[in-house]
XYZ file of C-alpha atoms in Angstrom:
570
model
C 29.603 17.048 10.399
C 31.772 19.370 7.939
C 34.216 16.512 7.117
C 31.234 14.899 5.548
C 30.834 17.215 2.946
C 34.595 18.185 2.537
C 35.076 15.673 -0.409
C 32.879 17.936 -2.559
C 34.631 20.042 -5.148
C 33.034 23.055 -5.223
C 33.225 23.895 -9.071
C 33.247 28.176 -10.035
C 34.236 30.971 -7.913
C 32.399 30.367 -4.497
C 34.677 31.098 -1.540
C 35.736 28.297 1.128
C 33.958 30.844 3.893
C 30.527 30.685 1.557
C 30.859 26.951 1.296
C 31.064 26.103 5.139
C 28.142 28.287 6.006
C 26.222 26.216 3.455
C 27.538 22.825 5.118
C 27.018 24.083 8.505
C 23.535 24.904 7.564
C 22.588 21.569 6.021
C 24.346 19.598 8.689
C 22.493 21.586 11.451
C 19.306 20.123 10.007
C 20.469 16.520 10.797
C 17.668 14.217 12.651
C 18.357 13.909 16.287
C 19.994 10.909 17.153
C 21.796 10.395 13.391
C 25.614 10.809 13.489
C 27.764 10.835 10.427
C 31.404 9.647 10.503
C 34.127 11.470 8.895
C 34.424 9.573 5.263
C 30.189 10.716 5.087
C 28.753 7.849 6.143
C 25.091 7.997 7.277
C 25.271 5.746 10.713
C 23.165 4.667 14.053
C 25.374 2.719 15.739
C 28.346 0.635 15.311
C 26.394 -2.733 15.451
C 24.323 -3.678 12.474
C 20.812 -3.314 11.757
C 17.800 -4.852 10.480
C 16.264 -1.628 9.618
C 12.909 -1.962 10.175
C 11.960 0.950 8.172
C 13.932 -0.244 5.128
C 11.307 -2.100 3.304
C 9.191 0.825 3.756
C 11.347 2.766 1.416
C 11.654 2.402 -2.152
C 15.502 2.282 -1.626
C 15.702 -0.097 1.418
C 17.528 2.971 2.866
C 20.759 1.837 0.675
C 23.794 3.990 0.340
C 23.737 7.001 -1.705
C 25.716 10.014 -3.390
C 26.717 12.254 -1.013
C 27.787 14.876 -3.206
C 26.287 18.001 -2.970
C 25.718 20.830 -6.145
C 28.062 23.909 -6.571
C 27.505 26.898 -4.718
C 26.757 29.324 -8.230
C 23.306 28.890 -9.937
C 23.773 26.944 -13.601
C 22.525 28.949 -16.575
C 20.522 26.946 -19.114
C 22.059 26.332 -22.217
C 20.284 27.527 -25.504
C 19.411 25.104 -27.833
C 19.240 24.646 -31.513
C 16.125 24.485 -33.412
C 16.637 20.024 -32.936
C 17.269 20.332 -29.088
C 21.203 19.700 -29.396
C 22.575 21.996 -27.050
C 25.009 24.726 -28.206
C 26.855 25.165 -25.351
C 28.703 23.566 -22.462
C 27.176 25.014 -19.705
C 28.122 24.316 -16.105
C 29.288 20.961 -15.915
C 27.312 19.332 -12.975
C 23.938 21.295 -14.853
C 24.493 18.714 -17.942
C 21.904 16.243 -17.507
C 22.490 12.951 -20.345
C 19.980 13.366 -23.110
C 18.220 9.745 -22.702
C 17.926 10.069 -18.863
C 16.422 13.757 -19.276
C 13.822 12.742 -21.684
C 12.751 9.864 -19.258
C 12.474 12.487 -16.264
C 10.426 14.781 -18.331
C 8.582 11.841 -20.104
C 7.539 10.653 -16.399
C 6.558 13.982 -15.581
C 4.417 14.333 -18.494
C 2.715 10.933 -17.898
C 1.908 11.664 -13.859
C 0.656 15.330 -14.875
C -2.163 13.404 -16.761
C -2.900 10.464 -14.331
C -2.093 12.468 -10.897
C -2.228 15.801 -11.680
C -2.904 16.792 -8.228
C 0.357 15.480 -7.730
C 2.329 18.298 -8.863
C 5.667 16.100 -9.728
C 8.413 18.610 -11.082
C 10.904 16.299 -13.276
C 13.680 18.340 -11.352
C 12.829 16.079 -8.688
C 13.384 12.717 -10.703
C 16.552 14.461 -11.528
C 18.033 15.049 -7.759
C 16.763 11.653 -7.158
C 18.527 9.801 -10.087
C 21.705 12.119 -9.524
C 21.661 11.108 -5.707
C 21.083 7.281 -6.466
C 23.000 6.861 -9.574
C 24.782 9.813 -10.706
C 21.990 9.604 -13.739
C 22.584 6.167 -14.488
C 26.097 6.249 -13.843
C 26.679 9.526 -16.198
C 24.256 8.727 -18.586
C 25.584 5.007 -19.599
C 22.340 3.812 -21.160
C 21.235 2.485 -24.915
C 18.917 3.994 -27.172
C 16.055 2.199 -25.545
C 17.134 3.807 -22.157
C 18.404 0.570 -20.037
C 21.924 0.622 -18.751
C 24.965 -0.392 -20.502
C 25.693 -2.846 -17.212
C 23.064 -3.287 -14.240
C 23.404 -0.829 -11.441
C 23.313 -2.982 -8.187
C 23.623 -1.301 -4.386
C 25.532 -3.290 -2.145
C 23.531 -6.654 -0.468
C 21.320 -5.272 2.487
C 22.485 -8.577 4.386
C 22.442 -6.645 7.770
C 26.143 -5.805 7.741
C 26.270 -2.067 8.252
C 22.818 -1.833 6.069
C 19.346 -2.807 6.384
C 18.952 -6.394 6.227
C 15.923 -7.840 3.801
C 16.077 -11.176 2.900
C 15.125 -12.173 -0.489
C 11.878 -11.296 -2.225
C 12.630 -11.939 -5.643
C 14.150 -14.965 -6.106
C 17.461 -13.037 -7.589
C 14.942 -12.119 -10.951
C 16.131 -8.050 -10.592
C 19.480 -7.929 -8.110
C 20.749 -11.783 -8.895
C 20.880 -12.533 -5.405
C 18.438 -15.595 -4.161
C 19.614 -14.703 -0.413
C 19.771 -10.976 0.477
C 17.545 -8.355 -1.894
C 19.926 -5.599 -3.235
C 18.805 -2.242 -4.620
C 18.538 -2.185 -8.379
C 19.008 0.003 -11.504
C 19.350 4.227 -12.094
C 16.281 4.723 -9.262
C 17.266 2.115 -6.987
C 14.329 0.085 -6.283
C 14.773 -2.588 -3.742
C 12.915 -5.853 -5.758
C 9.905 -5.988 -3.072
C 8.980 -2.096 -3.710
C 9.830 -2.655 -7.665
C 7.269 -5.992 -7.603
C 4.445 -3.591 -7.093
C 5.930 0.256 -8.034
C 7.155 -1.152 -11.387
C 5.980 0.963 -14.519
C 6.308 0.334 -18.439
C 7.611 3.732 -19.189
C 8.366 3.056 -22.916
C 6.062 1.522 -24.003
C 7.745 -1.959 -24.826
C 5.735 -4.300 -22.658
C 8.275 -4.646 -19.842
C 8.861 -3.206 -16.416
C 12.855 -2.991 -16.161
C 14.152 -1.315 -13.440
C 17.305 -1.058 -15.175
C 15.190 1.264 -17.457
C 15.590 4.686 -16.907
C 12.229 5.058 -18.472
C 10.223 2.685 -16.841
C 12.299 3.052 -13.344
C 11.621 7.564 -13.818
C 7.972 6.656 -14.281
C 7.800 4.096 -11.268
C 9.676 6.925 -9.149
C 7.340 9.391 -10.110
C 4.450 7.098 -8.985
C 5.882 6.186 -5.659
C 6.671 10.005 -5.065
C 3.021 10.615 -6.160
C 1.006 7.803 -3.909
C -0.855 8.399 -0.628
C -2.576 11.926 -2.603
C 0.859 13.759 -1.948
C 0.994 17.075 -3.234
C 4.726 17.888 -4.242
C 4.176 21.126 -4.341
C 3.391 21.689 -0.769
C 6.806 21.701 0.912
C 5.579 19.263 4.089
C 4.395 16.653 1.589
C 7.215 17.012 -0.770
C 9.335 16.138 2.487
C 7.347 13.540 3.129
C 8.022 11.841 -0.374
C 11.181 11.826 -0.308
C 11.855 10.834 3.126
C 9.737 7.580 2.088
C 12.302 6.864 -0.837
C 15.337 7.076 1.582
C 14.252 7.990 5.174
C 17.353 9.546 6.249
C 17.083 13.437 6.887
C 20.597 13.555 5.393
C 19.369 12.309 2.139
C 16.359 14.546 1.990
C 18.800 17.566 2.351
C 20.962 16.170 -0.334
C 17.915 15.888 -2.643
C 16.428 19.033 -1.975
C 20.179 20.601 -2.515
C 19.982 19.328 -6.294
C 16.208 19.858 -6.564
C 17.205 23.507 -5.914
C 19.903 23.433 -7.929
C 18.760 22.113 -10.955
C 15.520 23.800 -11.022
C 17.787 27.005 -11.843
C 18.634 26.027 -14.899
C 20.097 22.858 -16.560
C 21.102 21.531 -20.176
C 21.239 18.446 -22.170
C 24.577 16.565 -22.466
C 25.305 13.322 -24.743
C 24.513 10.128 -23.415
C 27.815 8.705 -21.522
C 29.256 12.051 -20.644
C 27.756 13.052 -17.430
C 30.049 14.124 -14.564
C 30.276 11.514 -11.852
C 29.928 11.745 -8.247
C 32.597 10.369 -5.803
C 31.340 10.892 -1.968
C 29.059 7.846 -1.166
C 27.067 7.864 2.509
C 28.679 4.640 3.250
C 32.299 5.386 2.390
C 34.828 3.102 4.728
C 31.956 1.834 6.667
C 33.918 -1.856 7.007
C 30.974 -3.427 5.098
C 30.771 -5.492 1.660
C 30.378 -2.285 -0.209
C 33.323 -0.945 -1.839
C 35.653 2.326 -1.245
C 34.832 5.587 -3.016
C 35.389 4.472 -6.576
C 38.153 6.369 -8.290
C 36.442 9.527 -10.286
C 36.231 8.814 -13.911
C 36.613 11.270 -16.739
C 32.972 11.884 -18.257
C 32.281 9.427 -20.781
C 34.469 6.867 -19.471
C 34.123 3.463 -18.177
C 34.655 2.824 -14.435
C 37.290 0.546 -13.781
C 37.037 -2.776 -14.461
C 36.993 -4.544 -10.639
C 33.901 -1.697 -9.721
C 30.649 -2.556 -11.343
C 28.548 0.236 -11.625
C 25.890 0.180 -8.838
C 23.814 1.281 -5.676
C 24.456 4.933 -5.823
C 28.355 4.309 -6.322
C 29.584 0.688 -7.172
C 30.065 -3.071 -5.641
C 32.945 -3.868 -3.691
C 35.783 -5.322 -5.663
C 37.244 -8.820 -4.002
C 37.855 -8.433 -0.549
C 41.636 -8.496 0.979
C 41.941 -11.743 2.753
C 41.800 -11.771 6.569
C 45.071 -11.240 8.279
C 43.640 -13.969 10.999
C 40.799 -16.939 10.868
C 38.169 -16.914 13.347
C 37.812 -20.139 15.024
C 35.374 -22.514 13.899
C 33.505 -22.767 17.206
C 33.018 -18.924 16.916
C 31.464 -18.544 13.249
C 30.044 -14.507 12.474
C 26.257 -14.313 13.175
C 23.687 -11.896 12.158
C 21.188 -10.956 14.758
C 17.661 -12.628 14.580
C 14.820 -10.396 13.572
C 11.358 -10.964 14.514
C 10.468 -11.868 11.108
C 12.716 -14.757 11.083
C 10.420 -16.310 13.835
C 7.444 -16.187 11.890
C 6.087 -19.891 10.904
C 2.781 -18.682 9.735
C 0.059 -16.450 9.067
C -3.825 -16.493 10.674
C -6.656 -14.283 10.106
C -7.390 -11.990 12.579
C -11.057 -11.947 12.764
C -11.674 -10.406 9.472
C -15.338 -10.459 8.302
C -16.935 -10.532 4.786
C -15.451 -8.608 2.744
C -18.137 -6.920 0.421
C -18.869 -3.437 -0.719
C -21.050 -1.675 -3.703
C -19.150 -0.281 -6.494
C -17.730 3.005 -5.560
C -18.194 2.774 -2.131
C -15.295 1.847 0.690
C -15.502 -1.636 1.983
C -16.960 -1.421 5.609
C -14.597 -4.128 7.063
C -10.556 -4.103 7.274
C -8.521 -7.063 6.697
C -6.096 -7.940 9.888
C -3.833 -10.829 9.519
C -1.624 -12.288 12.697
C 2.008 -13.416 12.404
C 2.929 -16.321 14.519
C 5.571 -18.345 15.482
C 5.360 -22.639 15.118
C 3.886 -22.483 18.963
C 1.491 -20.071 17.546
C 2.758 -17.032 19.717
C 2.032 -13.678 18.213
C 4.920 -11.627 16.259
C 5.219 -8.149 17.050
C 6.888 -5.617 14.522
C 6.926 -7.440 11.068
C 6.243 -5.998 8.149
C 2.919 -7.967 6.252
C 2.627 -6.964 2.621
C -1.330 -6.853 1.887
C -1.995 -6.943 -2.306
C -4.851 -6.880 -4.854
C -4.666 -9.846 -7.104
C -7.368 -10.301 -10.095
C -9.436 -8.132 -12.405
C -10.312 -5.594 -10.412
C -10.130 -1.514 -9.740
C -10.462 -1.568 -6.208
C -7.513 0.002 -4.392
C -6.630 0.586 -1.048
C -6.982 3.944 0.597
C -4.553 6.563 -1.308
C -5.382 4.502 -4.134
C -2.566 2.327 -4.409
C -3.377 -1.492 -5.184
C -0.172 -2.786 -2.362
C 0.000 -1.576 1.179
C 2.794 -2.842 4.114
C 1.850 -2.724 7.503
C 3.929 -3.528 10.665
C 2.212 -5.959 13.278
C 1.349 -4.378 16.868
C 2.182 -5.820 20.290
C -0.592 -8.510 19.171
C 0.924 -9.504 16.143
C -1.726 -8.129 13.962
C -1.348 -6.175 10.928
C -4.499 -3.923 10.193
C -4.626 -3.253 6.178
C -5.847 0.200 5.163
C -9.482 0.408 3.994
C -10.329 -0.969 0.760
C -12.510 1.059 -1.433
C -14.703 -0.719 -4.433
C -14.000 -0.056 -8.354
C -16.734 -0.015 -11.216
C -15.871 -3.503 -11.576
C -18.181 -6.004 -9.950
C -17.216 -9.479 -9.080
C -14.649 -11.021 -6.967
C -11.071 -10.478 -6.010
C -8.582 -11.760 -3.652
C -6.474 -9.735 -1.518
C -3.053 -11.394 -0.552
C -1.050 -11.097 2.875
C 2.653 -12.298 2.509
C 5.293 -11.691 5.268
C 8.047 -9.316 3.809
C 11.639 -10.689 4.231
C 10.129 -14.362 5.084
C 9.141 -17.214 2.503
C 6.187 -18.508 4.473
C 2.491 -18.905 2.661
C 0.492 -15.912 1.778
C -3.021 -15.536 3.404
C -5.705 -15.021 1.028
C -8.731 -13.069 1.313
C -11.643 -13.115 -0.697
C -13.781 -9.599 -1.416
C -16.719 -8.913 -3.500
C -17.981 -5.863 -5.135
C -21.517 -5.784 -6.353
C -23.509 -3.726 -8.500
C -24.612 -0.005 -7.446
C -28.583 -0.818 -6.742
C -31.942 1.322 -6.351
C -35.018 -0.010 -4.410
C -37.093 2.208 -5.596
C -37.814 4.127 -8.668
C -40.319 7.417 -9.221
C -41.067 9.524 -11.956
C -39.711 13.398 -11.707
C -43.188 14.717 -13.225
C -47.119 13.542 -13.028
C -47.695 14.890 -16.157
C -49.662 12.497 -18.172
C -47.760 10.788 -21.333
C -49.677 11.012 -24.475
C -49.283 10.921 -28.208
C -51.608 10.510 -31.174
C -51.151 7.731 -33.364
C -48.373 8.526 -35.624
C -46.837 11.432 -33.702
C -44.482 11.476 -30.758
C -44.414 11.937 -27.042
C -44.065 15.732 -26.030
C -42.825 15.057 -22.944
C -39.632 12.586 -22.260
C -39.726 10.083 -19.363
C -37.593 11.162 -16.743
C -36.515 8.677 -13.365
C -35.151 9.186 -9.966
C -33.677 6.321 -8.191
C -33.067 6.005 -4.753
C -31.255 3.336 -2.501
C -32.412 3.688 1.234
C -33.824 6.753 0.877
C -30.651 8.339 -0.928
C -29.912 9.036 -4.540
C -28.574 6.264 -6.218
C -25.704 7.062 -8.703
C -25.033 5.007 -11.279
C -27.190 2.472 -11.127
C -27.840 0.365 -14.204
C -31.331 0.582 -15.701
C -33.422 -1.621 -18.300
C -36.125 0.334 -20.384
C -38.958 -2.040 -22.022
C -42.236 -1.456 -23.798
C -44.269 -4.758 -22.420
C -47.238 -6.171 -24.067
C -48.605 -6.195 -20.294
C -48.430 -6.009 -16.852
C -48.238 -9.703 -16.404
C -45.930 -9.889 -19.652
C -42.812 -8.772 -19.733
C -42.009 -9.546 -23.315
C -41.183 -6.679 -25.598
C -44.144 -5.474 -27.576
C -44.199 -5.819 -31.421
C -46.915 -2.322 -31.563
C -47.116 1.004 -30.456
C -44.650 3.362 -28.523
C -41.266 2.909 -29.399
C -37.533 4.428 -29.208
C -35.439 4.935 -31.904
C -31.589 3.949 -32.274
C -28.700 5.736 -33.733
C -30.093 4.737 -37.238
C -33.560 5.661 -36.966
C -34.574 2.106 -36.646
C -37.855 1.020 -34.034
C -36.477 -0.326 -30.887
C -38.500 -1.530 -27.868
C -36.028 -2.244 -25.440
C -32.955 -0.109 -24.182
C -30.237 -1.847 -21.833
C -27.203 -0.275 -20.099
C -28.700 2.904 -18.788
C -27.573 4.607 -16.128
C -28.624 6.774 -13.696
C -26.313 10.294 -13.371
C -24.745 11.503 -10.139
C -27.959 12.455 -8.650
C -29.638 9.396 -9.495
C -31.798 10.486 -12.172
C -32.286 8.867 -15.797
C -33.594 10.887 -18.659
C -35.122 8.184 -21.411
C -34.917 9.203 -25.039
C -38.060 10.335 -26.766
C -40.746 7.807 -27.648
C -42.802 7.950 -30.683
C -46.105 6.030 -31.700
C -46.774 4.008 -34.507
C -50.622 3.601 -36.224
C -52.280 1.449 -33.222
C -54.091 3.190 -30.699
C -54.730 2.419 -27.175
C -53.041 2.337 -24.046
C -49.595 0.574 -23.263
C -47.087 0.191 -20.345
C -43.092 0.991 -20.095
C -41.349 -0.944 -18.048
C -37.929 0.383 -16.120
C -35.968 -2.359 -13.953
C -32.707 -1.534 -12.026
C -29.779 -3.378 -10.595
C -30.958 -4.090 -6.834
C -34.668 -4.827 -8.208
C -36.719 -1.539 -8.435
C -39.284 -1.347 -11.044
C -41.429 0.947 -12.317
C -44.243 0.959 -15.032
C -45.112 3.981 -16.758
C -48.408 4.341 -18.741
C -48.703 5.493 -21.925
C -51.242 6.294 -24.004
C -51.915 6.655 -27.796
C -55.172 8.305 -29.250
C -56.579 7.778 -32.813
C -55.555 10.014 -35.522
C -58.407 12.252 -36.289
C -60.220 11.192 -39.794
C -59.817 13.179 -42.622
C -63.297 15.016 -43.655
C -65.354 13.904 -46.556
C -64.920 16.146 -49.960
C -67.958 18.352 -50.328
C -70.440 16.996 -53.215
C -70.799 18.744 -56.229
C -73.604 20.931 -56.832
């Protein structure tokens, strides 16, 4: 195990003995059944694998940098009033300026949108270091886009996960298989739903550090995880790349960065050297030649995938016979011909409520045989704020032994109307299956006044009491129900009256219909103050709610007392 970490150069005064203890501690925490080669590549066996967990990670479990931080802690470097570093500090603690700014902006954005996540920017920095060496030492332009695309190795099952093309080559340039893309190494199928616009340019570009950092933060904060909790932190990191060694490497950099960092100019960051796929016999390159900070990697090595893609391979010494071409083992996904509904009932819910039914989809072969262990992606499509449990609009589920994938429960948002949930097979170009879902407005089936005081007023005056109502639905308080209040002409005439009691608008003008009212969390609705003109009589105030609840409230206006005649002169 220790050989895996032997290529790391320990900077500072740490002794070899101390370094060996740290390495042994990390090595001991490897997951059972996971081994490491002397070159540092994590391996689960000699045979290529389709890696069924790969698509359920941000990176497709792509290779990553294995360099560990120095054992001595960094010292924060003081800055001038402009924020320009005035010292150098430890080289490994330096983070390129634009990259560092992207991490901090992502932390601030997630602090507002998902405060319960408690995302530290140092976690993004740790992942960015392990995935791309901080965008290859900060080789980004003024907008945060990498100077050259950062691409991981082809995920063709040859030593890596096998993920067939999901983006038509739009992000990774490969129309056969997927590759991890950008400084945070998202595979295209994950970027499709997790991509964000972090720099406000209207685009979601995985090669832009602002977009990628915000997307990585959102990915780590899904499922309601609280990253201040150690268990949730571990779950989030493992969901990014499902490897215990990856987890330990990221945690090492997280702890290191938490002790202090400093800003360095773009393009001058230190470049890692060790990679988890070093010399694994795959199409990926050997460890790239280390370069001085700020220099461009050799032209034969395109930055990418937590390192670099391969130079032109050497021609083989022998040519395999035509009758025995190399083959890639078929996966269950390869046998899927179509999707079928697996008994999903009608999907209807009231705004704010959970849908009672779940979507179930079955994957089948051409002959109609169910296919197990296939990843099905459920995506919410349309103008809706409805989400799956956990607050996400996309969920990936593996089919069971009956070939059925059941999506997480849907929760209706506040937007009413129809939307679609689309089921697709991950890694297989078969037609998707659409499910229609409907969100109906919140309803009330009963309305009642909260008090029984008679509502009376003298002509030309104002009513002392305001009308307060409580809406219920099936006996429970109906919150968020829309209502309309109208002063009508008669019980059998819902036309708004042109005389009698009235409300006032914001400008103090007379109005006798109020629309867009809504009950509060307790189902209560308190109407504005009522006024009376000079017409005496009995009038009706009618309140209608979504769902059909109606209540008529009687209002009485008495004539103003007449003035006493002046006494006659004596």
